[in-house]
Amino acid sequence: MKTVVVYCHPYEGSYCHALLESLLKGASKSGEEVDFIDLYKDNFNPVMSGRDLLGFVKHQSVDEQAIDYEERLKKADRLVLIFPIWWELMPAMMKGFIDKVIFPGSTYKYTKSGLGMISLLPNLQSTTVITTMNTPKLMYKFKFGNAVKKALLLGSFKKSGFKNVKWVSLNMVKMSSKGKRQKWLDKVGNILA
């Protein structure tokens, strides 16, 4: 199995980084092949330019880094994204990754009617999104509308034909005990096992 891991956090001392290290350690133990993308270390440009939007209309990516990421996704059996939720949404860097990499003509195409989408990632068998936030789970769901689930999992991944989409939402991280954080690290460490 080959997994692409997309990581989006600027600070190596973060809990997101600890989750990443646990995931990679678990993958190494199980012999999982990992292709690691660190959006910040790659200096990924998340901004959609006029050229990018024209490429979107023509169904042809123009950003060289996005094209590289698309090619790497085409070889993957699994995709894992790790990022924090800031102000109830994903960071701009991760949103830019979705905008520029989940792209018509590269990772999906439209059905003949134009009402549906078909994945162009035939090897991709599952997608797991791992997030951290300080908002309580019920408050995120009912007061803030579960934005990540609606926009990313349903509105981007499932809509464009991704299979077996799962979300590991770790809530109230700053208020959690050391024991709870360790349980989360162990859980994430077993995702690729």
PDB file of C-alpha atoms in Angstrom, residues 20-190:
ATOM      1  CA  LEU A  20       2.072  13.390  12.278  1.00  0.00           C
ATOM      2  CA  GLU A  21       5.069  11.788  13.985  1.00  0.00           C
ATOM      3  CA  SER A  22       2.820   9.110  15.514  1.00  0.00           C
ATOM      4  CA  LEU A  23       1.229   8.390  12.130  1.00  0.00           C
ATOM      5  CA  LEU A  24       4.615   8.120  10.385  1.00  0.00           C
ATOM      6  CA  LYS A  25       6.031   5.918  13.150  1.00  0.00           C
ATOM      7  CA  GLY A  26       3.045   3.564  12.839  1.00  0.00           C
ATOM      8  CA  ALA A  27       3.425   3.480   9.065  1.00  0.00           C
ATOM      9  CA  SER A  28       7.111   2.640   9.396  1.00  0.00           C
ATOM     10  CA  LYS A  29       6.358  -0.239  11.787  1.00  0.00           C
ATOM     11  CA  SER A  30       3.793  -1.703   9.400  1.00  0.00           C
ATOM     12  CA  GLY A  31       5.985  -1.284   6.309  1.00  0.00           C
ATOM     13  CA  GLU A  32       3.582   1.186   4.720  1.00  0.00           C
ATOM     14  CA  GLU A  33       5.115   3.240   1.903  1.00  0.00           C
ATOM     15  CA  VAL A  34       4.495   6.926   2.651  1.00  0.00           C
ATOM     16  CA  ASP A  35       4.820   9.863   0.276  1.00  0.00           C
ATOM     17  CA  PHE A  36       4.952  12.873   2.595  1.00  0.00           C
ATOM     18  CA  ILE A  37       3.833  16.373   1.565  1.00  0.00           C
ATOM     19  CA  ASP A  38       4.490  19.235   3.995  1.00  0.00           C
ATOM     20  CA  LEU A  39       2.712  22.243   2.509  1.00  0.00           C
ATOM     21  CA  TYR A  40       4.620  24.787   4.610  1.00  0.00           C
ATOM     22  CA  LYS A  41       8.065  23.272   4.023  1.00  0.00           C
ATOM     23  CA  ASP A  42       7.252  23.022   0.307  1.00  0.00           C
ATOM     24  CA  ASN A  43       6.353  26.738   0.312  1.00  0.00           C
ATOM     25  CA  PHE A  44       3.144  25.782  -1.473  1.00  0.00           C
ATOM     26  CA  ASN A  45       1.344  28.804  -2.924  1.00  0.00           C
ATOM     27  CA  PRO A  46      -2.350  28.348  -2.031  1.00  0.00           C
ATOM     28  CA  VAL A  47      -3.579  31.365  -3.997  1.00  0.00           C
ATOM     29  CA  MET A  48      -5.698  30.676  -7.072  1.00  0.00           C
ATOM     30  CA  SER A  49      -4.445  33.030  -9.763  1.00  0.00           C
ATOM     31  CA  GLY A  50      -6.293  34.064 -12.894  1.00  0.00           C
ATOM     32  CA  ARG A  51      -4.110  31.566 -14.768  1.00  0.00           C
ATOM     33  CA  ASP A  52      -5.167  28.796 -12.349  1.00  0.00           C
ATOM     34  CA  LEU A  53      -8.844  29.673 -12.810  1.00  0.00           C
ATOM     35  CA  LEU A  54      -8.479  29.593 -16.582  1.00  0.00           C
ATOM     36  CA  GLY A  55      -6.865  26.181 -16.184  1.00  0.00           C
ATOM     37  CA  PHE A  56      -9.850  25.122 -14.065  1.00  0.00           C
ATOM     38  CA  VAL A  57     -12.224  26.149 -16.865  1.00  0.00           C
ATOM     39  CA  LYS A  58     -10.090  24.299 -19.451  1.00  0.00           C
ATOM     40  CA  HIS A  59      -9.668  21.280 -17.094  1.00  0.00           C
ATOM     41  CA  GLN A  60      -5.895  21.559 -17.221  1.00  0.00           C
ATOM     42  CA  SER A  61      -3.755  22.382 -14.182  1.00  0.00           C
ATOM     43  CA  VAL A  62      -1.072  25.035 -14.683  1.00  0.00           C
ATOM     44  CA  ASP A  63       0.628  25.252 -11.265  1.00  0.00           C
ATOM     45  CA  GLU A  64       3.720  23.005 -11.453  1.00  0.00           C
ATOM     46  CA  GLN A  65       3.665  22.135  -7.772  1.00  0.00           C
ATOM     47  CA  ALA A  66      -0.053  21.286  -7.895  1.00  0.00           C
ATOM     48  CA  ILE A  67       0.598  19.087 -10.950  1.00  0.00           C
ATOM     49  CA  ASP A  68       3.330  17.266  -8.997  1.00  0.00           C
ATOM     50  CA  TYR A  69       0.922  16.713  -6.085  1.00  0.00           C
ATOM     51  CA  GLU A  70      -1.771  15.441  -8.492  1.00  0.00           C
ATOM     52  CA  GLU A  71       0.655  12.919  -9.992  1.00  0.00           C
ATOM     53  CA  ARG A  72       1.583  11.714  -6.518  1.00  0.00           C
ATOM     54  CA  LEU A  73      -2.105  11.289  -5.614  1.00  0.00           C
ATOM     55  CA  LYS A  74      -2.631   9.205  -8.762  1.00  0.00           C
ATOM     56  CA  LYS A  75      -0.122   6.654  -7.408  1.00  0.00           C
ATOM     57  CA  ALA A  76      -1.654   6.484  -3.920  1.00  0.00           C
ATOM     58  CA  ASP A  77      -3.865   3.808  -2.416  1.00  0.00           C
ATOM     59  CA  ARG A  78      -4.627   5.986   0.606  1.00  0.00           C
ATOM     60  CA  LEU A  79      -4.686   9.693   1.370  1.00  0.00           C
ATOM     61  CA  VAL A  80      -4.312  11.187   4.847  1.00  0.00           C
ATOM     62  CA  LEU A  81      -4.589  14.901   5.625  1.00  0.00           C
ATOM     63  CA  ILE A  82      -3.517  16.382   8.969  1.00  0.00           C
ATOM     64  CA  PHE A  83      -4.314  19.985   9.880  1.00  0.00           C
ATOM     65  CA  PRO A  84      -5.705  22.199  12.654  1.00  0.00           C
ATOM     66  CA  ILE A  85      -9.092  23.865  12.505  1.00  0.00           C
ATOM     67  CA  TRP A  86      -8.693  27.601  12.997  1.00  0.00           C
ATOM     68  CA  TRP A  87     -11.784  29.811  13.380  1.00  0.00           C
ATOM     69  CA  GLU A  88     -13.926  26.741  12.595  1.00  0.00           C
ATOM     70  CA  LEU A  89     -12.300  26.198   9.161  1.00  0.00           C
ATOM     71  CA  MET A  90      -9.197  24.640   7.647  1.00  0.00           C
ATOM     72  CA  PRO A  91      -6.095  26.840   7.237  1.00  0.00           C
ATOM     73  CA  ALA A  92      -5.814  28.780   3.974  1.00  0.00           C
ATOM     74  CA  MET A  93      -2.848  26.613   2.951  1.00  0.00           C
ATOM     75  CA  MET A  94      -4.984  23.445   3.099  1.00  0.00           C
ATOM     76  CA  LYS A  95      -7.905  25.141   1.343  1.00  0.00           C
ATOM     77  CA  GLY A  96      -5.495  26.172  -1.418  1.00  0.00           C
ATOM     78  CA  PHE A  97      -4.317  22.558  -1.712  1.00  0.00           C
ATOM     79  CA  ILE A  98      -7.928  21.452  -2.231  1.00  0.00           C
ATOM     80  CA  ASP A  99      -8.576  24.282  -4.729  1.00  0.00           C
ATOM     81  CA  LYS A 100      -5.466  23.647  -6.816  1.00  0.00           C
ATOM     82  CA  VAL A 101      -5.005  19.857  -6.551  1.00  0.00           C
ATOM     83  CA  ILE A 102      -8.553  18.435  -6.511  1.00  0.00           C
ATOM     84  CA  PHE A 103      -8.886  19.664 -10.052  1.00  0.00           C
ATOM     85  CA  PRO A 104     -11.079  18.823 -13.064  1.00  0.00           C
ATOM     86  CA  GLY A 105      -9.263  16.846 -15.722  1.00  0.00           C
ATOM     87  CA  SER A 106      -6.617  15.747 -13.228  1.00  0.00           C
ATOM     88  CA  THR A 107      -8.249  14.147 -10.178  1.00  0.00           C
ATOM     89  CA  TYR A 108     -11.877  14.070 -11.341  1.00  0.00           C
ATOM     90  CA  LYS A 109     -14.083  14.653 -14.366  1.00  0.00           C
ATOM     91  CA  TYR A 110     -17.715  15.635 -14.758  1.00  0.00           C
ATOM     92  CA  THR A 111     -20.406  13.193 -15.848  1.00  0.00           C
ATOM     93  CA  LYS A 112     -21.987  13.787 -19.258  1.00  0.00           C
ATOM     94  CA  SER A 113     -24.925  15.574 -17.637  1.00  0.00           C
ATOM     95  CA  GLY A 114     -22.524  17.851 -15.762  1.00  0.00           C
ATOM     96  CA  LEU A 115     -24.433  17.171 -12.539  1.00  0.00           C
ATOM     97  CA  GLY A 116     -22.039  14.602 -11.082  1.00  0.00           C
ATOM     98  CA  MET A 117     -18.337  13.873 -10.833  1.00  0.00           C
ATOM     99  CA  ILE A 118     -16.194  10.797 -11.387  1.00  0.00           C
ATOM    100  CA  SER A 119     -12.846  10.246  -9.676  1.00  0.00           C
ATOM    101  CA  LEU A 120      -9.746  10.016 -11.859  1.00  0.00           C
ATOM    102  CA  LEU A 121      -7.848   8.439  -8.970  1.00  0.00           C
ATOM    103  CA  PRO A 122      -8.602   4.735  -9.516  1.00  0.00           C
ATOM    104  CA  ASN A 123      -5.987   3.501  -7.033  1.00  0.00           C
ATOM    105  CA  LEU A 124      -7.247   5.668  -4.167  1.00  0.00           C
ATOM    106  CA  GLN A 125      -9.201   3.407  -1.814  1.00  0.00           C
ATOM    107  CA  SER A 126      -9.591   5.630   1.254  1.00  0.00           C
ATOM    108  CA  THR A 127      -9.179   9.172   2.522  1.00  0.00           C
ATOM    109  CA  THR A 128      -8.727  10.036   6.194  1.00  0.00           C
ATOM    110  CA  VAL A 129      -8.840  13.602   7.493  1.00  0.00           C
ATOM    111  CA  ILE A 130      -7.268  14.178  10.934  1.00  0.00           C
ATOM    112  CA  THR A 131      -7.983  17.527  12.578  1.00  0.00           C
ATOM    113  CA  THR A 132      -7.381  19.270  15.880  1.00  0.00           C
ATOM    114  CA  MET A 133      -9.484  22.048  17.355  1.00  0.00           C
ATOM    115  CA  ASN A 134     -10.348  23.591  20.695  1.00  0.00           C
ATOM    116  CA  THR A 135     -14.092  23.792  20.040  1.00  0.00           C
ATOM    117  CA  PRO A 136     -16.263  21.124  21.723  1.00  0.00           C
ATOM    118  CA  LYS A 137     -17.568  18.530  19.243  1.00  0.00           C
ATOM    119  CA  LEU A 138     -21.275  19.241  19.821  1.00  0.00           C
ATOM    120  CA  MET A 139     -20.769  22.990  19.599  1.00  0.00           C
ATOM    121  CA  TYR A 140     -18.842  22.555  16.336  1.00  0.00           C
ATOM    122  CA  LYS A 141     -21.608  20.374  14.927  1.00  0.00           C
ATOM    123  CA  PHE A 142     -24.686  22.288  16.019  1.00  0.00           C
ATOM    124  CA  LYS A 143     -23.639  25.900  16.560  1.00  0.00           C
ATOM    125  CA  PHE A 144     -21.035  26.214  13.793  1.00  0.00           C
ATOM    126  CA  GLY A 145     -22.633  23.844  11.295  1.00  0.00           C
ATOM    127  CA  ASN A 146     -19.908  21.211  10.979  1.00  0.00           C
ATOM    128  CA  ALA A 147     -18.156  23.209   8.254  1.00  0.00           C
ATOM    129  CA  VAL A 148     -15.302  20.754   7.639  1.00  0.00           C
ATOM    130  CA  LYS A 149     -17.669  17.800   7.227  1.00  0.00           C
ATOM    131  CA  LYS A 150     -19.998  19.682   4.907  1.00  0.00           C
ATOM    132  CA  ALA A 151     -17.410  21.525   2.823  1.00  0.00           C
ATOM    133  CA  LEU A 152     -14.441  19.151   2.702  1.00  0.00           C
ATOM    134  CA  LEU A 153     -15.681  15.623   3.276  1.00  0.00           C
ATOM    135  CA  LEU A 154     -19.032  15.912   1.487  1.00  0.00           C
ATOM    136  CA  GLY A 155     -18.617  18.952  -0.776  1.00  0.00           C
ATOM    137  CA  SER A 156     -15.131  18.143  -2.049  1.00  0.00           C
ATOM    138  CA  PHE A 157     -14.064  14.541  -1.500  1.00  0.00           C
ATOM    139  CA  LYS A 158     -17.291  12.542  -1.710  1.00  0.00           C
ATOM    140  CA  LYS A 159     -18.700  14.831  -4.396  1.00  0.00           C
ATOM    141  CA  SER A 160     -15.648  14.239  -6.601  1.00  0.00           C
ATOM    142  CA  GLY A 161     -15.823  10.459  -6.189  1.00  0.00           C
ATOM    143  CA  PHE A 162     -13.382   9.744  -3.342  1.00  0.00           C
ATOM    144  CA  LYS A 163     -14.068   6.424  -1.594  1.00  0.00           C
ATOM    145  CA  ASN A 164     -14.185   5.570   2.119  1.00  0.00           C
ATOM    146  CA  VAL A 165     -13.830   9.126   3.425  1.00  0.00           C
ATOM    147  CA  LYS A 166     -13.326   9.287   7.212  1.00  0.00           C
ATOM    148  CA  TRP A 167     -12.789  12.120   9.675  1.00  0.00           C
ATOM    149  CA  VAL A 168     -10.860  11.829  12.928  1.00  0.00           C
ATOM    150  CA  SER A 169     -11.859  14.997  14.772  1.00  0.00           C
ATOM    151  CA  LEU A 170      -9.882  15.687  17.943  1.00  0.00           C
ATOM    152  CA  ASN A 171     -11.717  18.348  19.921  1.00  0.00           C
ATOM    153  CA  MET A 172     -10.857  20.533  22.912  1.00  0.00           C
ATOM    154  CA  VAL A 173      -7.178  19.708  22.487  1.00  0.00           C
ATOM    155  CA  LYS A 174      -5.828  22.495  24.717  1.00  0.00           C
ATOM    156  CA  MET A 175      -8.160  21.443  27.540  1.00  0.00           C
ATOM    157  CA  SER A 176      -7.487  17.697  27.196  1.00  0.00           C
ATOM    158  CA  SER A 177      -5.474  15.670  29.679  1.00  0.00           C
ATOM    159  CA  LYS A 178      -2.051  14.213  28.948  1.00  0.00           C
ATOM    160  CA  GLY A 179      -3.647  10.742  29.046  1.00  0.00           C
ATOM    161  CA  LYS A 180      -6.299  11.674  26.502  1.00  0.00           C
ATOM    162  CA  ARG A 181      -3.685  13.163  24.183  1.00  0.00           C
ATOM    163  CA  GLN A 182      -1.662   9.955  24.421  1.00  0.00           C
ATOM    164  CA  LYS A 183      -4.745   7.889  23.519  1.00  0.00           C
ATOM    165  CA  TRP A 184      -5.244  10.087  20.446  1.00  0.00           C
ATOM    166  CA  LEU A 185      -1.583   9.671  19.473  1.00  0.00           C
ATOM    167  CA  ASP A 186      -1.942   5.889  19.798  1.00  0.00           C
ATOM    168  CA  LYS A 187      -5.145   5.918  17.720  1.00  0.00           C
ATOM    169  CA  VAL A 188      -3.540   7.966  14.939  1.00  0.00           C
ATOM    170  CA  GLY A 189      -0.411   5.799  15.109  1.00  0.00           C
ATOM    171  CA  ASN A 190      -2.534   2.768  14.209  1.00  0.00           C
TER     172      ASN A 190
END
